[in-house]
Coordinates of N, CA and C in Angstrom, one line a residue:
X1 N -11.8 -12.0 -14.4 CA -10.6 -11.2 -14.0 C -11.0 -10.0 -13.3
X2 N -10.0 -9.7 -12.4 CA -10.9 -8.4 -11.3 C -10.2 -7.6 -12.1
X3 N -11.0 -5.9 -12.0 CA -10.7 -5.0 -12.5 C -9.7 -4.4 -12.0
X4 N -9.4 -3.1 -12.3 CA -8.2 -2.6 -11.9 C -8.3 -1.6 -10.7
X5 N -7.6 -1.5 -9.2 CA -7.8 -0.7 -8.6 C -6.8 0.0 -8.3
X6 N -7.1 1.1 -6.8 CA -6.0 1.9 -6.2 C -4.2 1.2 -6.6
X7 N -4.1 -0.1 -6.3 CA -2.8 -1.0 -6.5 C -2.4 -1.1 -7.6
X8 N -3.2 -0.4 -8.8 CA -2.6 -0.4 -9.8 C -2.4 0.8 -10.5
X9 N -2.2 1.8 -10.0 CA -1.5 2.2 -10.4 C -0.6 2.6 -11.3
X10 N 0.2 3.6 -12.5 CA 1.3 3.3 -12.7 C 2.4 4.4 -11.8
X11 N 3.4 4.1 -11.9 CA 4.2 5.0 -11.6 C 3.6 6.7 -12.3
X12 N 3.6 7.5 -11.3 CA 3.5 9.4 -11.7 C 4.3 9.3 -12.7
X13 N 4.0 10.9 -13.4 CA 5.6 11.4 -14.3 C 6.2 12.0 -13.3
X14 N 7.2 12.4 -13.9 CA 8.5 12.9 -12.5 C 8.4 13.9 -12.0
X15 N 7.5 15.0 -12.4 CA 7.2 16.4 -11.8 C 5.7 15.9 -10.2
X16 N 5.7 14.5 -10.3 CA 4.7 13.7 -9.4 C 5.2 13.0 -8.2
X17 N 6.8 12.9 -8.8 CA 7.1 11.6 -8.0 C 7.9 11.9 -6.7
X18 N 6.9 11.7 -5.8 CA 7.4 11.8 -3.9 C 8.9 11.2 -3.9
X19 N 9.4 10.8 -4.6 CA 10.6 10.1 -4.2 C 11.8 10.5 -4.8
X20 N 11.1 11.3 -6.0 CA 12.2 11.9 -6.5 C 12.3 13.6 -6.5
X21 N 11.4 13.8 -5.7 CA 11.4 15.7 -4.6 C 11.9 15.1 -4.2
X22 N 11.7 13.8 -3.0 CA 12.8 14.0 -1.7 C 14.5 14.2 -2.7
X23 N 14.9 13.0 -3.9 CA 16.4 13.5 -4.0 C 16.6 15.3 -4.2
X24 N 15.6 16.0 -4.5 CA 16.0 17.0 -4.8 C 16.1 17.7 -4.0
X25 N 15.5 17.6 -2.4 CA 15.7 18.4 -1.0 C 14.3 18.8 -0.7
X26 N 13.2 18.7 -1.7 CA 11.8 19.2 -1.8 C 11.1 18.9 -0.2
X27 N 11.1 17.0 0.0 CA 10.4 16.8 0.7 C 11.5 15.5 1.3
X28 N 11.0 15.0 2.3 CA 11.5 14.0 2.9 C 10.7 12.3 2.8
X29 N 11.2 11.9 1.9 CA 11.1 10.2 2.0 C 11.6 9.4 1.7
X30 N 11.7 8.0 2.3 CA 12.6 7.1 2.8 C 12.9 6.7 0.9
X31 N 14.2 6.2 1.4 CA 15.1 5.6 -0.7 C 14.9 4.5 -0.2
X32 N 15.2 3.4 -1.2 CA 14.9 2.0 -1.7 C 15.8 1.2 -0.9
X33 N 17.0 2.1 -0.3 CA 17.8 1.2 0.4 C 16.9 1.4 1.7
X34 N 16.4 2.2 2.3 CA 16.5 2.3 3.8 C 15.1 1.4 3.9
X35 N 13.9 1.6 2.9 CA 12.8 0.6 3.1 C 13.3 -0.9 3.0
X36 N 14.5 -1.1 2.4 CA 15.1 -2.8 2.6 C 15.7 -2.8 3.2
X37 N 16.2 -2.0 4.2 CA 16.8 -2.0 5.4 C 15.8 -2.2 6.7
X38 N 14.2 -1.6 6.5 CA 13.3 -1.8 7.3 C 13.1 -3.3 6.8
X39 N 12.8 -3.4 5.8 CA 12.5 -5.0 5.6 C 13.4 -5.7 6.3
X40 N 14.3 -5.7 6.6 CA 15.4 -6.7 7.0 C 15.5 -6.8 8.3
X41 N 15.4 -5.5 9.3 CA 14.9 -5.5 10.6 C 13.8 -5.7 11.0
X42 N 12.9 -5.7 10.3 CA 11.7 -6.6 10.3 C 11.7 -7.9 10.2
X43 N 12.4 -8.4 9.4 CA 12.7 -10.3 9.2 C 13.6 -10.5 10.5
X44 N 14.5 -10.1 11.0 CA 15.2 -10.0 12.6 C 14.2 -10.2 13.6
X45 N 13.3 -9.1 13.8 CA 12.2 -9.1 14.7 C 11.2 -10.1 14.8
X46 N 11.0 -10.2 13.5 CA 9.7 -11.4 13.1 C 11.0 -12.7 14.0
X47 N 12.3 -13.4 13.8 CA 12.6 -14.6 13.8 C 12.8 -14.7 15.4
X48 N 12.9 -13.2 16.2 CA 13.3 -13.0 17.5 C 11.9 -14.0 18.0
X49 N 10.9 -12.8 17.4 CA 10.1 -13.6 17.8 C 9.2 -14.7 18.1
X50 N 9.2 -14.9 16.4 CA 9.2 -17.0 16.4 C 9.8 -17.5 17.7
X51 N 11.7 -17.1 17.4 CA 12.5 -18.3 18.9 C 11.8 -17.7 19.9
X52 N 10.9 -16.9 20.5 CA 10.3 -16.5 21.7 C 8.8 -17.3 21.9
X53 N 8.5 -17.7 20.8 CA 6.5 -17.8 21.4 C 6.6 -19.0 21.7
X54 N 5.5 -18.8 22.3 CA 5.2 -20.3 23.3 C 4.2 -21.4 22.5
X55 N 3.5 -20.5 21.9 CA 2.5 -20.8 21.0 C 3.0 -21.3 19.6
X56 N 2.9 -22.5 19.0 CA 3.2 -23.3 17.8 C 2.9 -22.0 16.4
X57 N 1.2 -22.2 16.9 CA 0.6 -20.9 15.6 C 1.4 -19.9 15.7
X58 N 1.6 -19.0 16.4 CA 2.0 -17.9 16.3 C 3.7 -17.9 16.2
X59 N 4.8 -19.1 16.1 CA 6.0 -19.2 15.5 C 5.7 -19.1 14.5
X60 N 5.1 -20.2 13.8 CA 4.7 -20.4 12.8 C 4.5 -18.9 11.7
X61 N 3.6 -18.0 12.3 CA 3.0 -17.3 11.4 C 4.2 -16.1 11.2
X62 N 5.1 -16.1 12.5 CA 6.0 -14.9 12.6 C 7.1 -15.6 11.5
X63 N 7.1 -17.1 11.4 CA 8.3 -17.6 10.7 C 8.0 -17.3 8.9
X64 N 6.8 -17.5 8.3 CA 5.9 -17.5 7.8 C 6.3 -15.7 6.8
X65 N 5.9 -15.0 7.9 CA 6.0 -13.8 7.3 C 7.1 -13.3 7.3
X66 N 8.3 -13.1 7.8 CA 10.0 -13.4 8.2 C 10.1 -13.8 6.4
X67 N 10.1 -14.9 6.3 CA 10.4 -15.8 5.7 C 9.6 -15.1 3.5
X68 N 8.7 -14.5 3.7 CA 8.0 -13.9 3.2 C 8.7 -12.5 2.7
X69 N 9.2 -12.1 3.8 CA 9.8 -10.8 3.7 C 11.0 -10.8 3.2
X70 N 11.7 -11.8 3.2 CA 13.3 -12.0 3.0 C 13.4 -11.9 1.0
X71 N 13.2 -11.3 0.4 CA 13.5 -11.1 -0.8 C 14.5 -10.7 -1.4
X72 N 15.5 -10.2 -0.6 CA 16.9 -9.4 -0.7 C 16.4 -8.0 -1.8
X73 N 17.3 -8.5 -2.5 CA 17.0 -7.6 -4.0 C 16.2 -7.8 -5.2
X74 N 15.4 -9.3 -4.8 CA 14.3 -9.5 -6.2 C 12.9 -8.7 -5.6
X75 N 11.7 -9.1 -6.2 CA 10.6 -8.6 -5.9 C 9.5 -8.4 -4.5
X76 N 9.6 -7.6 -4.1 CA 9.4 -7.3 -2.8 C 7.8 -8.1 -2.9
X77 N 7.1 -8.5 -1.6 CA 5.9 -9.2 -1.8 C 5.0 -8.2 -1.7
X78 N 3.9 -8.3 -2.2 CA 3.3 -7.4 -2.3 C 2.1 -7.0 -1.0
X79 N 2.5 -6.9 -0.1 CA 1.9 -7.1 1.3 C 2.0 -5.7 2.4
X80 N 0.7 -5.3 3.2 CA 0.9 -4.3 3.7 C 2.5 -4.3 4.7
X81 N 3.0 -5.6 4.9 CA 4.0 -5.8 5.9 C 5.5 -5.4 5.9
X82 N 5.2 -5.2 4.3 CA 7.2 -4.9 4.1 C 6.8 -3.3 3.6
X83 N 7.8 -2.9 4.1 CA 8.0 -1.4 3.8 C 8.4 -0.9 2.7
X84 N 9.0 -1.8 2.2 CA 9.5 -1.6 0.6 C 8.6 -1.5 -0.3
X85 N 7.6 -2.5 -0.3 CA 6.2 -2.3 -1.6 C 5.7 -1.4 -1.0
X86 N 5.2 -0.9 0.3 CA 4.3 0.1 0.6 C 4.7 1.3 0.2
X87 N 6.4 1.1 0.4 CA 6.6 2.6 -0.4 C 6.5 2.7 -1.8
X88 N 6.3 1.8 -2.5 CA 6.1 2.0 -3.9 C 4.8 2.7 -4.0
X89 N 3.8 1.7 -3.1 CA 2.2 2.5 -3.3 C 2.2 3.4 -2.6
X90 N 2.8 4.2 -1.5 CA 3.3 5.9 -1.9 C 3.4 6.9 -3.0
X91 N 4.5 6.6 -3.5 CA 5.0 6.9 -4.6 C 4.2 6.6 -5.9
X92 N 3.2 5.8 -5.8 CA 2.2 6.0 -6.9 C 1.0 6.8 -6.3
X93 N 0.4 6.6 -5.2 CA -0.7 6.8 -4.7 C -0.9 8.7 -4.6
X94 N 0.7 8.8 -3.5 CA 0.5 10.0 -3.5 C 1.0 11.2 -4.5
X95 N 1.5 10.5 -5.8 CA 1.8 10.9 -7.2 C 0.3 11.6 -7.8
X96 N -0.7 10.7 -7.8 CA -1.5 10.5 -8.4 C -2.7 11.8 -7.4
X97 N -2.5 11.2 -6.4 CA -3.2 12.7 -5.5 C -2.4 14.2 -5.9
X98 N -1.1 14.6 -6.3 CA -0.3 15.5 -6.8 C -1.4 15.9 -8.0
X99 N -1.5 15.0 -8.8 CA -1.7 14.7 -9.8 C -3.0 15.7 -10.0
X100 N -3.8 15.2 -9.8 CA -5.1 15.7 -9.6 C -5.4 16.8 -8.3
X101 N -4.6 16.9 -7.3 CA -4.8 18.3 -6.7 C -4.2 19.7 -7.8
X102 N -3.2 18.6 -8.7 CA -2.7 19.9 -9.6 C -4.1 20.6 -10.5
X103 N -4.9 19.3 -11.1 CA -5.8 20.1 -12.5 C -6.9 20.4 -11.5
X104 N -6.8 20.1 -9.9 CA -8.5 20.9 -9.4 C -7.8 22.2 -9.2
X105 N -8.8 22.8 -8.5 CA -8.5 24.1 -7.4 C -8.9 23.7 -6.2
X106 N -8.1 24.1 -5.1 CA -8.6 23.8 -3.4 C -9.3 23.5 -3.4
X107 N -10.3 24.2 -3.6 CA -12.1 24.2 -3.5 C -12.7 22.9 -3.7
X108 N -11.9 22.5 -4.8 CA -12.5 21.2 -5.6 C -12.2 19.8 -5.1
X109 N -10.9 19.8 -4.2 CA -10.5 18.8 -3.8 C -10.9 18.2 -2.6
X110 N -10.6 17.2 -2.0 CA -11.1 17.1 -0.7 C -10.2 15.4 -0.7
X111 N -9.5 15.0 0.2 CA -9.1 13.5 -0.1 C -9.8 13.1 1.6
X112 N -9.4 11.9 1.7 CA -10.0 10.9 3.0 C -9.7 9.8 3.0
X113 N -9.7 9.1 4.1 CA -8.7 7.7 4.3 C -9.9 7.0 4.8
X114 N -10.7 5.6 4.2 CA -11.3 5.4 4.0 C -11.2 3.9 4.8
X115 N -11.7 3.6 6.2 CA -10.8 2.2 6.3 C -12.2 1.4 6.5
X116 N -12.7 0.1 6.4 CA -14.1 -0.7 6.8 C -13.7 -1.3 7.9
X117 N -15.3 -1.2 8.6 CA -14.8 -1.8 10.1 C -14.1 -3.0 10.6
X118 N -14.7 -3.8 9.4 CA -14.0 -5.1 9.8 C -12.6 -5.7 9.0
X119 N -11.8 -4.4 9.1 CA -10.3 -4.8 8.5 C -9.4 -4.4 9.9
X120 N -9.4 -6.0 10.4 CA -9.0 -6.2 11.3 C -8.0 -7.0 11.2
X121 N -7.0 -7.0 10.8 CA -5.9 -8.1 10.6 C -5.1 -8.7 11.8
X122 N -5.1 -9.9 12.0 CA -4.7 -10.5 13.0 C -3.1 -10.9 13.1
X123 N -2.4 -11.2 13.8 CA -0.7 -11.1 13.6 C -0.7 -12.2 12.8
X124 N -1.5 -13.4 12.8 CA -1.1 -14.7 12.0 C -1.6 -14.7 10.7
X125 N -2.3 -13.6 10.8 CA -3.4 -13.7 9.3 C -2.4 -12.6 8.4
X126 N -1.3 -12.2 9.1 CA -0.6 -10.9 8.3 C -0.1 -11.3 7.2
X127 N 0.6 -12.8 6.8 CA 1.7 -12.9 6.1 C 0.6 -13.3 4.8
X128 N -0.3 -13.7 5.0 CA -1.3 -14.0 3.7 C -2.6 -12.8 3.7
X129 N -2.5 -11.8 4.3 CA -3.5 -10.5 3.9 C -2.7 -10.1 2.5
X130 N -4.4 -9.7 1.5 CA -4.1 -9.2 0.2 C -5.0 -8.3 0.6
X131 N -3.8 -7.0 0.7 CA -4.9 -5.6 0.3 C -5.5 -5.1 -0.9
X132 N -5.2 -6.2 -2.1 CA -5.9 -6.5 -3.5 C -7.3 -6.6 -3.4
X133 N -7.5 -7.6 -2.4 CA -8.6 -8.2 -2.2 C -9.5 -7.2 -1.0
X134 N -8.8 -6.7 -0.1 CA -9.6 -5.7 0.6 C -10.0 -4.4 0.1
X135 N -9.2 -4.1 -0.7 CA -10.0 -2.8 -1.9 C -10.7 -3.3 -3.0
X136 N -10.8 -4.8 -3.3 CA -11.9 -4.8 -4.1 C -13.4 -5.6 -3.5
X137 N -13.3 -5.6 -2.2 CA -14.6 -5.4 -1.4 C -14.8 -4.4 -1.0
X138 N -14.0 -3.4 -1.0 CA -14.9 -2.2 -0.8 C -15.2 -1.7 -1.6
X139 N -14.7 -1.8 -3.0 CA -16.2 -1.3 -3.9 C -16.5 -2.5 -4.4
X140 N -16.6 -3.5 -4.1 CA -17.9 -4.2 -4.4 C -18.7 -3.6 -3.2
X141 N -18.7 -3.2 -2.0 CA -19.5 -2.6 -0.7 C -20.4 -1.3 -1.3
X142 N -19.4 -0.5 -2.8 CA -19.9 0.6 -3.0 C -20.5 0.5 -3.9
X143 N -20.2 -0.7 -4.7 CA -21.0 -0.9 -6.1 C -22.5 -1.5 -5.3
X144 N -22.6 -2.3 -4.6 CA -23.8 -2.8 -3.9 C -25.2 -1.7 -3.4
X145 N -24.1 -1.0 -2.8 CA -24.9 0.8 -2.2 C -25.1 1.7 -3.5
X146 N -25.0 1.5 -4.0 CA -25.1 2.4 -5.6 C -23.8 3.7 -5.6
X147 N -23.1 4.2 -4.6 CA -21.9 4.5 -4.5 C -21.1 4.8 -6.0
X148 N -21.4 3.8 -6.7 CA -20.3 4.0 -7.8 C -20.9 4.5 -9.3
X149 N -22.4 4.9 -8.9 CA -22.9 5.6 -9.6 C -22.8 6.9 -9.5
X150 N -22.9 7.5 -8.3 CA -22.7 9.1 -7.6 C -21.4 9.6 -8.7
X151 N -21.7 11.3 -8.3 CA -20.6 12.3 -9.2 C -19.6 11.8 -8.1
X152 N -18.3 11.9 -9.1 CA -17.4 12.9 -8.1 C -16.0 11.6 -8.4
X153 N -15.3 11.5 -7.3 CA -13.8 11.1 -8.1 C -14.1 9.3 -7.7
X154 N -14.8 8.6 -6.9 CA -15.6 7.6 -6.4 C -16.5 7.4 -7.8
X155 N -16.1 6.2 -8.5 CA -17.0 5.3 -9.6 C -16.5 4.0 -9.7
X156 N -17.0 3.6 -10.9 CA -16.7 2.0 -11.4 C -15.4 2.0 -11.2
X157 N -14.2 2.7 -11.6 CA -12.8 2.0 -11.3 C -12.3 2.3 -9.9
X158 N -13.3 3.2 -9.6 CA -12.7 3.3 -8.1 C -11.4 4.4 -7.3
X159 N -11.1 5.1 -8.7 CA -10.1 6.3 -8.7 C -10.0 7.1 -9.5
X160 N -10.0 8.2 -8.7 CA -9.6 9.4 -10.2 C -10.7 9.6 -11.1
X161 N -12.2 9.6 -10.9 CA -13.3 9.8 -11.8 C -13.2 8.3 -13.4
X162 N -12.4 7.4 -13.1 CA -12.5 6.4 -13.8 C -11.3 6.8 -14.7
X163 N -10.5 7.4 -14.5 CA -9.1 7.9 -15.0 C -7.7 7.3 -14.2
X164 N -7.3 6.1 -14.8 CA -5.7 5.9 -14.6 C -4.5 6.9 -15.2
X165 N -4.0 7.3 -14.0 CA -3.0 8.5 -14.4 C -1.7 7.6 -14.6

């Protein structure tokens, strides 16, 4: 069984949660309707496209992930493609950054977006990419380099000094 990474996350407590500053005027981000609203113009686009390609594969893959996307109101897939889960891992991700910029000081903190060169996703390869599986090659890349022995917020779980907030 793979261990647990960045995607798991749980939900912040509420003095954390990006989504619920924005209801209070704090900050600005998208609500659960308007990300299934992107989902849905996204399934429009994706089908424009299918009736447009010339190419078999590439209907196929646009039909594929369209089709993928269409969840209405059950569980959004869990895929960098729909805007709706990504905003969830927002709302955890940047919870959890809150989180821990709160117990450092400036000084202490430092964050960085961390991408490997060969995460290259291709339009057909989109509707079956697991970003599950691409963060747990990259630390198996860090566990390999010794990486996840080093101080600092980078170890065995791969977040937060081995701390799920």
């Amino acid at each position: 069984m793979a261990g647990l990474n960045i995607a798991d996350l749980p939900l912040p407590s509420k003095e954390f949660r990006l989504d619920l500053m924005a209801q209070s005027g704090l900050k600005r981000f998208e609500t659960e309707e308007e990300a299934r609203s992107e989902d849905r113009k996204r399934i429009e686009l994706l089908s424009r496209a299918a009736d447009l390609a010339t190419r078999p594969k590439n209907r196929k893959a646009a039909n594929g992930l369209a089709e993928k996307l269409n969840y209405e109101l059950g569980t959004p897939p869990a895929t960098i493609s729909s805007c709706f889960y990504m905003r969830s891992q927002r709302v955890r991700i940047g919870g959890a950054l809150l989180q821990l910029a709160d117990q450092f000081s400036a000084e202490e903190c430092v964050t960085f977006h961390l991408t490997p060169r060969n995460l290259d996703v291709r339009g057909e390869e989109l509707a079956n990419f697991d970003p599950r599986k691409a963060c747990a090659a990259l630390l198996g890349d860090f566990n390999r380099h010794g990486i996840s022995d080093a101080d600092g917020g980078l170890n065995r779980a791969g977040f937060a000094g081995g701390r799920w907030m």
